[in-house]
mmCIF file of C-alpha atoms in Angstrom:
data_model
loop_
_atom_site.group_PDB
_atom_site.id
_atom_site.type_symbol
_atom_site.label_atom_id
_atom_site.label_comp_id
_atom_site.label_asym_id
_atom_site.label_seq_id
_atom_site.Cartn_x
_atom_site.Cartn_y
_atom_site.Cartn_z
ATOM 1 C CA MET Z 1 63.497 0.154 -13.427
ATOM 2 C CA PHE Z 2 60.940 -1.622 -15.588
ATOM 3 C CA GLY Z 3 60.613 -4.273 -12.912
ATOM 4 C CA ASN Z 4 59.970 -1.602 -10.301
ATOM 5 C CA PHE Z 5 57.321 -0.055 -12.562
ATOM 6 C CA LYS Z 6 55.535 -3.407 -12.896
ATOM 7 C CA GLY Z 7 55.678 -3.849 -9.165
ATOM 8 C CA LEU Z 8 54.221 -0.391 -8.634
ATOM 9 C CA CYS Z 9 51.367 -1.123 -11.069
ATOM 10 C CA ALA Z 10 50.599 -4.400 -9.352
ATOM 11 C CA SER Z 11 50.554 -2.735 -5.940
ATOM 12 C CA THR Z 12 48.313 0.058 -7.230
ATOM 13 C CA ALA Z 13 45.904 -2.441 -8.781
ATOM 14 C CA LEU Z 14 45.773 -4.418 -5.553
ATOM 15 C CA LEU Z 15 45.097 -1.242 -3.572
ATOM 16 C CA LEU Z 16 42.303 -0.156 -5.919
ATOM 17 C CA ALA Z 17 40.747 -3.612 -5.785
ATOM 18 C CA SER Z 18 40.806 -3.609 -2.008
ATOM 19 C CA VAL Z 19 39.217 -0.140 -1.893
ATOM 20 C CA SER Z 20 36.535 -1.262 -4.338
ATOM 21 C CA MET Z 21 35.811 -4.376 -2.305
ATOM 22 C CA ALA Z 22 35.659 -2.321 0.883
ATOM 23 C CA GLY Z 23 33.070 -0.033 -0.697
ATOM 24 C CA ALA Z 24 30.919 -2.823 -2.129
ATOM 25 C CA ALA Z 25 27.712 -3.804 -0.335
ATOM 26 C CA GLU Z 26 27.853 -7.227 1.265
ATOM 27 C CA TYR Z 27 24.092 -7.754 1.186
ATOM 28 C CA THR Z 28 22.061 -6.973 -1.920
ATOM 29 C CA PHE Z 29 18.268 -7.181 -1.943
ATOM 30 C CA LYS Z 30 15.817 -7.049 -4.822
ATOM 31 C CA LEU Z 31 12.591 -5.181 -4.033
ATOM 32 C CA HIS Z 32 9.812 -5.833 -6.555
ATOM 33 C CA HIS Z 33 6.589 -3.852 -6.944
ATOM 34 C CA PHE Z 34 3.760 -3.152 -9.381
ATOM 35 C CA LEU Z 35 3.697 0.614 -9.966
ATOM 36 C CA SER Z 36 5.860 2.815 -12.167
ATOM 37 C CA PRO Z 37 9.206 4.209 -10.998
ATOM 38 C CA LYS Z 38 7.650 7.693 -11.029
ATOM 39 C CA ALA Z 39 4.794 6.788 -8.675
ATOM 40 C CA PRO Z 40 4.935 8.411 -5.221
ATOM 41 C CA ALA Z 41 5.025 4.925 -3.718
ATOM 42 C CA GLN Z 42 8.550 4.576 -5.088
ATOM 43 C CA THR Z 43 9.881 8.134 -5.083
ATOM 44 C CA LYS Z 44 8.482 9.231 -1.714
ATOM 45 C CA MET Z 45 8.328 5.946 0.216
ATOM 46 C CA LEU Z 46 10.371 3.017 -1.102
ATOM 47 C CA GLU Z 47 13.435 5.004 -2.144
ATOM 48 C CA PRO Z 48 13.744 6.963 1.146
ATOM 49 C CA TRP Z 49 13.194 3.774 3.140
ATOM 50 C CA ALA Z 50 15.820 1.864 1.146
ATOM 51 C CA LYS Z 51 18.283 4.720 1.588
ATOM 52 C CA ALA Z 52 17.692 4.732 5.350
ATOM 53 C CA VAL Z 53 18.358 0.991 5.575
ATOM 54 C CA GLU Z 54 21.524 1.349 3.513
ATOM 55 C CA GLU Z 55 22.789 4.208 5.676
ATOM 56 C CA ASN Z 56 21.927 2.347 8.883
ATOM 57 C CA SER Z 57 24.008 -0.590 7.670
ATOM 58 C CA GLY Z 58 27.068 1.549 7.039
ATOM 59 C CA GLY Z 59 26.989 0.672 3.364
ATOM 60 C CA GLN Z 60 26.763 -3.080 3.872
ATOM 61 C CA VAL Z 61 23.245 -3.229 2.388
ATOM 62 C CA LYS Z 62 22.139 -2.347 -1.136
ATOM 63 C CA ILE Z 63 18.427 -2.422 -2.020
ATOM 64 C CA GLU Z 64 17.692 -2.548 -5.740
ATOM 65 C CA ILE Z 65 14.144 -1.472 -6.599
ATOM 66 C CA TYR Z 66 12.402 -3.114 -9.557
ATOM 67 C CA PRO Z 67 9.145 -1.306 -10.465
ATOM 68 C CA SER Z 68 6.362 -2.151 -12.907
ATOM 69 C CA MET Z 69 6.630 -5.929 -12.353
ATOM 70 C CA SER Z 70 9.928 -5.774 -14.243
ATOM 71 C CA LEU Z 71 11.128 -9.056 -12.728
ATOM 72 C CA GLY Z 72 8.123 -10.855 -14.183
ATOM 73 C CA GLY Z 73 4.709 -12.050 -13.103
ATOM 74 C CA ARG Z 74 1.532 -10.151 -12.288
ATOM 75 C CA PRO Z 75 0.784 -8.083 -9.172
ATOM 76 C CA PRO Z 76 -1.231 -10.846 -7.422
ATOM 77 C CA GLU Z 77 1.900 -13.035 -7.559
ATOM 78 C CA LEU Z 78 4.080 -10.672 -5.519
ATOM 79 C CA VAL Z 79 3.342 -12.235 -2.128
ATOM 80 C CA ASN Z 80 4.341 -15.684 -3.322
ATOM 81 C CA GLN Z 81 7.407 -14.272 -5.065
ATOM 82 C CA ALA Z 82 8.570 -13.120 -1.643
ATOM 83 C CA ARG Z 83 7.495 -16.285 0.159
ATOM 84 C CA ASP Z 84 9.186 -18.513 -2.412
ATOM 85 C CA GLY Z 85 12.377 -16.464 -2.485
ATOM 86 C CA VAL Z 86 12.032 -15.449 -6.132
ATOM 87 C CA VAL Z 87 12.718 -11.918 -4.856
ATOM 88 C CA ASP Z 88 13.925 -10.717 -1.481
ATOM 89 C CA LEU Z 89 11.423 -7.941 -0.819
ATOM 90 C CA VAL Z 90 8.059 -6.868 -2.183
ATOM 91 C CA TRP Z 91 5.777 -3.908 -1.841
ATOM 92 C CA THR Z 92 2.274 -5.104 -2.586
ATOM 93 C CA LEU Z 93 -1.416 -4.612 -1.944
ATOM 94 C CA ASN Z 94 -2.856 -7.175 0.463
ATOM 95 C CA GLY Z 95 -6.105 -7.148 -1.487
ATOM 96 C CA TYR Z 96 -4.429 -8.713 -4.527
ATOM 97 C CA THR Z 97 -4.574 -12.023 -2.632
ATOM 98 C CA PRO Z 98 -8.142 -12.046 -1.235
ATOM 99 C CA GLY Z 99 -8.603 -13.728 2.125
ATOM 100 C CA LEU Z 100 -4.899 -14.337 2.703
ATOM 101 C CA PHE Z 101 -4.604 -11.612 5.353
ATOM 102 C CA PRO Z 102 -7.975 -11.811 7.148
ATOM 103 C CA ARG Z 103 -6.961 -10.143 10.415
ATOM 104 C CA THR Z 104 -5.413 -7.158 8.672
ATOM 105 C CA GLU Z 105 -8.632 -6.588 6.717
ATOM 106 C CA VAL Z 106 -10.052 -4.923 9.818
ATOM 107 C CA MET Z 107 -8.358 -1.695 8.739
ATOM 108 C CA GLU Z 108 -9.984 -1.856 5.292
ATOM 109 C CA LEU Z 109 -13.533 -1.794 6.603
ATOM 110 C CA PRO Z 110 -15.736 1.226 5.842
ATOM 111 C CA PHE Z 111 -16.023 3.666 8.727
ATOM 112 C CA VAL Z 112 -13.345 1.808 10.691
ATOM 113 C CA PHE Z 113 -10.876 3.763 8.622
ATOM 114 C CA LEU Z 114 -12.183 7.283 8.100
ATOM 115 C CA ASP Z 115 -9.768 9.888 6.820
ATOM 116 C CA ASP Z 116 -6.397 9.710 8.614
ATOM 117 C CA PRO Z 117 -3.732 7.388 7.136
ATOM 118 C CA ARG Z 118 -1.172 8.381 9.766
ATOM 119 C CA ALA Z 119 -3.458 7.317 12.620
ATOM 120 C CA ALA Z 120 -4.417 4.112 10.805
ATOM 121 C CA ASN Z 121 -0.766 3.208 10.230
ATOM 122 C CA LEU Z 122 0.057 3.690 13.893
ATOM 123 C CA ALA Z 123 -2.954 1.556 14.808
ATOM 124 C CA LEU Z 124 -1.598 -1.155 12.501
ATOM 125 C CA TYR Z 125 1.781 -0.859 14.225
ATOM 126 C CA ASP Z 126 0.215 -1.200 17.664
ATOM 127 C CA MET Z 127 -1.855 -4.213 16.596
ATOM 128 C CA PHE Z 128 0.780 -6.037 14.583
ATOM 129 C CA GLU Z 129 2.486 -8.263 17.153
ATOM 130 C CA SER Z 130 -0.646 -9.058 19.152
ATOM 131 C CA ASP Z 131 -3.330 -9.250 16.479
ATOM 132 C CA LEU Z 132 -2.021 -9.313 12.895
ATOM 133 C CA LYS Z 133 1.284 -11.174 12.735
ATOM 134 C CA ALA Z 134 -0.332 -14.576 12.213
ATOM 135 C CA ASP Z 135 -1.444 -13.421 8.738
ATOM 136 C CA TYR Z 136 2.130 -13.197 7.447
ATOM 137 C CA LYS Z 137 3.474 -16.756 7.390
ATOM 138 C CA GLY Z 138 6.642 -17.100 5.328
ATOM 139 C CA LEU Z 139 7.201 -13.344 5.431
ATOM 140 C CA GLU Z 140 9.027 -10.882 7.647
ATOM 141 C CA VAL Z 141 7.046 -7.661 7.579
ATOM 142 C CA MET Z 142 9.090 -4.479 7.394
ATOM 143 C CA PHE Z 143 6.076 -2.206 7.578
ATOM 144 C CA LEU Z 144 2.374 -1.999 6.759
ATOM 145 C CA HIS Z 145 0.473 1.064 5.652
ATOM 146 C CA VAL Z 146 -2.821 2.276 4.238
ATOM 147 C CA HIS Z 147 -3.465 4.904 1.621
ATOM 148 C CA ALA Z 148 -5.681 7.933 2.181
ATOM 149 C CA GLY Z 149 -8.818 5.906 1.531
ATOM 150 C CA ASN Z 150 -11.039 4.790 -1.311
ATOM 151 C CA GLY Z 151 -12.797 7.681 -2.961
ATOM 152 C CA LEU Z 152 -15.246 7.088 -5.786
ATOM 153 C CA GLN Z 153 -13.906 8.157 -9.178
ATOM 154 C CA THR Z 154 -16.515 7.947 -11.941
ATOM 155 C CA ARG Z 155 -16.288 8.260 -15.693
ATOM 156 C CA ASP Z 156 -19.294 10.517 -16.166
ATOM 157 C CA LYS Z 157 -21.828 10.049 -13.373
ATOM 158 C CA GLU Z 158 -22.444 12.228 -10.336
ATOM 159 C CA VAL Z 159 -23.131 10.078 -7.273
ATOM 160 C CA ARG Z 160 -24.688 11.412 -4.074
ATOM 161 C CA SER Z 161 -26.485 8.353 -2.716
ATOM 162 C CA PRO Z 162 -26.300 4.556 -2.894
ATOM 163 C CA ALA Z 163 -29.337 4.659 -5.187
ATOM 164 C CA ASP Z 164 -27.227 6.519 -7.757
ATOM 165 C CA MET Z 165 -24.850 3.545 -7.929
ATOM 166 C CA ALA Z 166 -27.388 0.916 -8.933
ATOM 167 C CA GLY Z 167 -26.163 -1.061 -11.924
ATOM 168 C CA MET Z 168 -22.719 0.526 -12.041
ATOM 169 C CA ARG Z 169 -19.650 -1.646 -12.574
ATOM 170 C CA ILE Z 170 -16.891 -0.514 -10.229
ATOM 171 C CA ARG Z 171 -13.276 -1.526 -9.823
ATOM 172 C CA THR Z 172 -12.610 -2.988 -6.392
ATOM 173 C CA PRO Z 173 -9.257 -2.990 -4.576
ATOM 174 C CA SER Z 174 -9.976 -6.021 -2.388
ATOM 175 C CA ARG Z 175 -12.627 -8.488 -1.308
ATOM 176 C CA THR Z 176 -13.806 -6.097 1.411
ATOM 177 C CA GLY Z 177 -14.000 -3.442 -1.285
ATOM 178 C CA ALA Z 178 -16.147 -5.817 -3.322
ATOM 179 C CA TRP Z 179 -18.506 -6.166 -0.368
ATOM 180 C CA VAL Z 180 -18.743 -2.370 -0.171
ATOM 181 C CA ILE Z 181 -19.666 -2.140 -3.836
ATOM 182 C CA GLU Z 182 -22.281 -4.891 -3.567
ATOM 183 C CA ALA Z 183 -23.806 -3.269 -0.472
ATOM 184 C CA LEU Z 184 -24.238 -0.089 -2.501
ATOM 185 C CA GLY Z 185 -26.086 -1.891 -5.297
ATOM 186 C CA ALA Z 186 -23.265 -1.969 -7.844
ATOM 187 C CA SER Z 187 -21.165 -4.768 -9.350
ATOM 188 C CA PRO Z 188 -17.490 -5.196 -8.379
ATOM 189 C CA ALA Z 189 -14.737 -5.742 -10.931
ATOM 190 C CA ALA Z 190 -11.315 -6.848 -9.703
ATOM 191 C CA MET Z 191 -8.219 -5.716 -11.573
ATOM 192 C CA PRO Z 192 -4.673 -4.582 -10.791
ATOM 193 C CA VAL Z 193 -4.141 -0.827 -10.590
ATOM 194 C CA PRO Z 194 -2.062 -0.559 -13.805
ATOM 195 C CA GLU Z 195 -5.039 -1.840 -15.834
ATOM 196 C CA LEU Z 196 -7.380 0.852 -14.518
ATOM 197 C CA PRO Z 197 -6.888 3.619 -17.129
ATOM 198 C CA THR Z 198 -7.633 1.319 -20.056
ATOM 199 C CA ALA Z 199 -10.666 -0.178 -18.308
ATOM 200 C CA LEU Z 200 -12.091 3.297 -17.706
ATOM 201 C CA GLN Z 201 -11.300 4.497 -21.202
ATOM 202 C CA LYS Z 202 -12.979 1.510 -22.857
ATOM 203 C CA GLY Z 203 -15.996 1.584 -20.558
ATOM 204 C CA VAL Z 204 -15.240 -1.836 -19.090
ATOM 205 C CA ILE Z 205 -15.973 -0.199 -15.747
ATOM 206 C CA ASP Z 206 -17.969 2.899 -14.824
ATOM 207 C CA ALA Z 207 -15.925 3.897 -11.804
ATOM 208 C CA ALA Z 208 -13.274 2.863 -9.316
ATOM 209 C CA PHE Z 209 -12.862 2.899 -5.565
ATOM 210 C CA ILE Z 210 -9.316 4.185 -5.284
ATOM 211 C CA PRO Z 211 -7.494 7.114 -3.637
ATOM 212 C CA TRP Z 212 -6.708 10.421 -5.288
ATOM 213 C CA GLU Z 213 -2.941 9.805 -5.162
ATOM 214 C CA ILE Z 214 -3.206 7.456 -8.129
ATOM 215 C CA ILE Z 215 -4.541 10.251 -10.356
ATOM 216 C CA PRO Z 216 -1.192 11.787 -11.459
ATOM 217 C CA PRO Z 217 0.832 8.639 -12.283
ATOM 218 C CA LEU Z 218 -2.035 6.985 -14.201
ATOM 219 C CA LYS Z 219 -3.603 10.222 -15.522
ATOM 220 C CA ILE Z 220 -6.987 9.200 -14.143
ATOM 221 C CA GLN Z 221 -8.235 12.779 -14.513
ATOM 222 C CA GLU Z 222 -8.312 12.142 -18.271
ATOM 223 C CA GLN Z 223 -10.643 9.144 -17.887
ATOM 224 C CA THR Z 224 -13.001 10.479 -15.199
ATOM 225 C CA GLU Z 225 -15.214 13.495 -14.538
ATOM 226 C CA TYR Z 226 -16.079 13.097 -10.854
ATOM 227 C CA GLN Z 227 -14.120 12.469 -7.648
ATOM 228 C CA ILE Z 228 -16.482 11.819 -4.721
ATOM 229 C CA GLU Z 229 -15.854 11.440 -0.972
ATOM 230 C CA GLY Z 230 -17.747 11.743 2.287
ATOM 231 C CA ALA Z 231 -17.964 14.643 4.699
ATOM 232 C CA GLY Z 232 -14.651 15.586 6.306
ATOM 233 C CA LYS Z 233 -12.712 13.562 3.705
ATOM 234 C CA ALA Z 234 -14.355 10.353 4.965
ATOM 235 C CA ARG Z 235 -13.723 7.503 2.546
ATOM 236 C CA PHE Z 236 -15.448 4.228 1.759
ATOM 237 C CA GLY Z 237 -12.786 2.072 3.399
ATOM 238 C CA THR Z 238 -9.110 1.838 2.551
ATOM 239 C CA SER Z 239 -6.520 -0.710 1.446
ATOM 240 C CA VAL Z 240 -3.581 -2.166 3.341
ATOM 241 C CA PHE Z 241 -0.150 -2.551 1.761
ATOM 242 C CA GLN Z 242 2.951 -4.324 2.977
ATOM 243 C CA VAL Z 243 6.700 -4.227 2.480
ATOM 244 C CA SER Z 244 7.846 -7.718 3.392
ATOM 245 C CA MET Z 245 10.955 -9.862 3.096
ATOM 246 C CA ASN Z 246 11.345 -13.564 2.432
ATOM 247 C CA LYS Z 247 11.429 -15.197 5.883
ATOM 248 C CA GLY Z 248 14.426 -17.387 5.127
ATOM 249 C CA ARG Z 249 16.460 -14.465 3.846
ATOM 250 C CA TRP Z 250 15.615 -12.509 6.981
ATOM 251 C CA GLU Z 251 16.569 -15.303 9.343
ATOM 252 C CA GLY Z 252 19.905 -15.701 7.573
ATOM 253 C CA LEU Z 253 20.922 -12.096 8.237
ATOM 254 C CA PRO Z 254 23.251 -11.152 11.098
ATOM 255 C CA ALA Z 255 21.808 -9.137 13.953
ATOM 256 C CA ASP Z 256 23.386 -5.845 12.887
ATOM 257 C CA ILE Z 257 21.847 -6.053 9.410
ATOM 258 C CA GLN Z 258 18.449 -6.934 10.845
ATOM 259 C CA LYS Z 259 18.815 -3.912 13.109
ATOM 260 C CA ALA Z 260 19.502 -1.693 10.085
ATOM 261 C CA PHE Z 261 16.130 -2.731 8.652
ATOM 262 C CA ARG Z 262 14.274 -2.463 11.954
ATOM 263 C CA ASP Z 263 15.657 0.967 12.767
ATOM 264 C CA ALA Z 264 14.379 2.237 9.401
ATOM 265 C CA SER Z 265 10.961 0.664 9.986
ATOM 266 C CA GLY Z 266 9.896 1.849 13.430
ATOM 267 C CA PRO Z 267 6.669 3.632 14.409
ATOM 268 C CA GLU Z 268 8.061 6.997 13.326
ATOM 269 C CA TRP Z 269 8.390 5.622 9.796
ATOM 270 C CA TRP Z 270 4.884 4.111 9.795
ATOM 271 C CA ALA Z 271 3.576 7.551 10.808
ATOM 272 C CA LYS Z 272 5.689 9.289 8.165
ATOM 273 C CA VAL Z 273 4.326 7.008 5.445
ATOM 274 C CA GLY Z 274 0.805 8.048 6.430
ATOM 275 C CA GLU Z 275 1.785 11.693 6.077
ATOM 276 C CA VAL Z 276 3.344 11.015 2.673
ATOM 277 C CA TRP Z 277 0.191 9.349 1.388
ATOM 278 C CA ARG Z 278 -2.018 12.155 2.677
ATOM 279 C CA ALA Z 279 0.162 14.732 0.911
ATOM 280 C CA THR Z 280 0.232 12.817 -2.374
ATOM 281 C CA ASP Z 281 -3.535 12.320 -2.129
ATOM 282 C CA ASP Z 282 -4.097 16.052 -1.685
ATOM 283 C CA PHE Z 283 -1.862 16.714 -4.679
ATOM 284 C CA GLY Z 284 -3.817 14.211 -6.780
ATOM 285 C CA ILE Z 285 -7.220 15.757 -6.148
ATOM 286 C CA GLY Z 286 -5.757 19.193 -6.774
ATOM 287 C CA LEU Z 287 -4.567 18.040 -10.183
ATOM 288 C CA ALA Z 288 -7.983 16.590 -11.039
ATOM 289 C CA VAL Z 289 -9.771 19.818 -10.105
ATOM 290 C CA LYS Z 290 -7.235 21.876 -12.034
ATOM 291 C CA SER Z 291 -7.942 19.664 -15.054
ATOM 292 C CA GLY Z 292 -11.654 20.480 -14.850
ATOM 293 C CA ASN Z 293 -12.965 17.504 -12.902
ATOM 294 C CA LYS Z 294 -15.677 17.943 -10.283
ATOM 295 C CA HIS Z 295 -14.693 17.180 -6.684
ATOM 296 C CA ILE Z 296 -17.820 16.343 -4.700
ATOM 297 C CA THR Z 297 -17.784 16.277 -0.904
ATOM 298 C CA LEU Z 298 -20.975 14.718 0.397
ATOM 299 C CA SER Z 299 -22.928 16.451 3.139
ATOM 300 C CA ASP Z 300 -23.122 14.983 6.645
ATOM 301 C CA GLU Z 301 -26.619 13.736 5.861
ATOM 302 C CA GLU Z 302 -25.548 12.109 2.586
ATOM 303 C CA THR Z 303 -22.546 10.510 4.296
ATOM 304 C CA ALA Z 304 -24.803 9.085 7.010
ATOM 305 C CA VAL Z 305 -26.896 7.322 4.361
ATOM 306 C CA PHE Z 306 -23.773 5.638 3.002
ATOM 307 C CA LYS Z 307 -22.655 4.671 6.501
ATOM 308 C CA GLU Z 308 -25.989 3.006 7.193
ATOM 309 C CA ALA Z 309 -25.867 1.160 3.874
ATOM 310 C CA LEU Z 310 -22.356 -0.115 4.601
ATOM 311 C CA ALA Z 311 -22.949 -1.366 8.154
ATOM 312 C CA PRO Z 312 -23.637 -4.916 6.844
ATOM 313 C CA VAL Z 313 -20.102 -5.026 5.389
ATOM 314 C CA VAL Z 314 -18.581 -4.862 8.861
ATOM 315 C CA GLU Z 315 -21.070 -7.464 10.095
ATOM 316 C CA LYS Z 316 -20.189 -9.762 7.195
ATOM 317 C CA TRP Z 317 -16.482 -9.492 7.944
ATOM 318 C CA THR Z 318 -16.852 -10.167 11.662
ATOM 319 C CA SER Z 319 -19.054 -13.182 10.921
ATOM 320 C CA GLU Z 320 -16.638 -14.590 8.359
ATOM 321 C CA VAL Z 321 -13.457 -14.238 10.406
ATOM 322 C CA SER Z 322 -15.172 -15.717 13.459
ATOM 323 C CA LYS Z 323 -15.217 -19.023 11.557
ATOM 324 C CA LYS Z 324 -11.405 -18.864 11.644
ATOM 325 C CA GLY Z 325 -11.345 -18.316 15.382
ATOM 326 C CA ILE Z 326 -10.839 -14.557 15.104
ATOM 327 C CA ASP Z 327 -12.831 -12.222 17.354
ATOM 328 C CA GLY Z 328 -13.780 -9.706 14.692
ATOM 329 C CA ASN Z 329 -15.903 -7.524 16.946
ATOM 330 C CA ALA Z 330 -13.012 -7.097 19.375
ATOM 331 C CA MET Z 331 -10.640 -6.269 16.533
ATOM 332 C CA VAL Z 332 -12.997 -3.648 15.102
ATOM 333 C CA ALA Z 333 -13.348 -2.024 18.521
ATOM 334 C CA LYS Z 334 -9.586 -2.083 19.073
ATOM 335 C CA ALA Z 335 -8.811 -0.642 15.639
ATOM 336 C CA GLN Z 336 -11.330 2.168 16.111
ATOM 337 C CA ALA Z 337 -9.996 2.975 19.584
ATOM 338 C CA LEU Z 338 -6.386 3.089 18.391
ATOM 339 C CA ILE Z 339 -7.236 5.230 15.375
ATOM 340 C CA SER Z 340 -9.066 7.629 17.685
ATOM 341 C CA LYS Z 341 -6.081 7.683 20.061
ATOM 342 C CA HIS Z 342 -3.579 8.445 17.305
ATOM 343 C CA SER Z 343 -5.849 11.073 15.739
ATOM 344 C CA GLU Z 344 -5.713 13.244 18.859
#
C-alpha cells in the first residue's frame, strides 16, 4: 500500500509539473523604459500592448516591463541597449539620441505637427516602410507615436510672443526642439524627463517644452505657474517615440510569434495610442488648472507670429537632411498631406 502511495505521489507530481510547463511562456521579453510605473505611458499604452501580444500568442509570450531605468543606464542609452541586446525591447524618445533618426524628425517640426496625435501617428504608419525605416538599423520597430505636442510650461512668466522668451533657459526634448527654442530667442537645455521637476524647482531652467500629460506623474503643476499653447491647441512641434525590439531577437522568432507582435501593432493600435495621449494630455492640463495654474491659449494673431518665427526651423531641417541624400521638402509635404488626410 505504501508503494502504491509513493507511486501515486510521483504520478501527481509529474502531472503538476507537466501542467506548469504547459502554462509557462516559451518566450520572455524584457521591455525597458525611462518613466515611472504609474505614468500613462506604462499603464495606458505599454501594459495593454504587452497584454495584447501575450494573448495573441496563446500564452507563449511574456513581456516583463521594467520602468524607471531599473535595468540600469540612463535614458539616452536605451536605443543602444536594444541594439546591443542588453534588453529585448525598449520604449524611448527618439530625441534622446540627437540626429540618429533624421527622417523621422519630420514629424517633430513646428507646424508640421499641429494638434492631432492620432493623425500624426497614422501618418507615421503610412510613411514608415517607404520613408522612415532606414533610420532604424539594428532595430525592429513595433510602433512609433507622438505625444500631444510641446506646450510651453513656465515657472513664473507669462509668454504671449517670441519677444517674451528672450533670455529664457528652456528644456528641450530633441535637437529640433532646440532649434525651436533658439529661433524664439531663448537658450535650450537638454535633459531627460525625470530630471525636469528638480531643474524647475532649483531654477536651472525657466521653462520646458513638453506636453501636458507629463504634469500628473511628475507633479509639474507644483513647479510651474503657466501652461501656454497656440490657437486650437496648436503646439510648438512634438516628439517621436518608439517601441522597438533587438533585430537579432526578432529574426530568431518563429513566424507565429512575430505575427502575435504584428497583430498587436497594426494601424488601429497606432491610432489608439494617439487617442490615449490626447486623453492623458487633456487630463494633465485639467489638473494644472484645478491646482491654480494659468492655462493660456494664444490668439490666432499671436499664434501666427510664432509660426512666422519658427519657419526657419523647417528650412534648417530640410537643408541639413539634404546633405544625407534625404529630400526634406518632399517629406514635409507628404507628412502634412497625410496628417490632413487622417484628420478628416
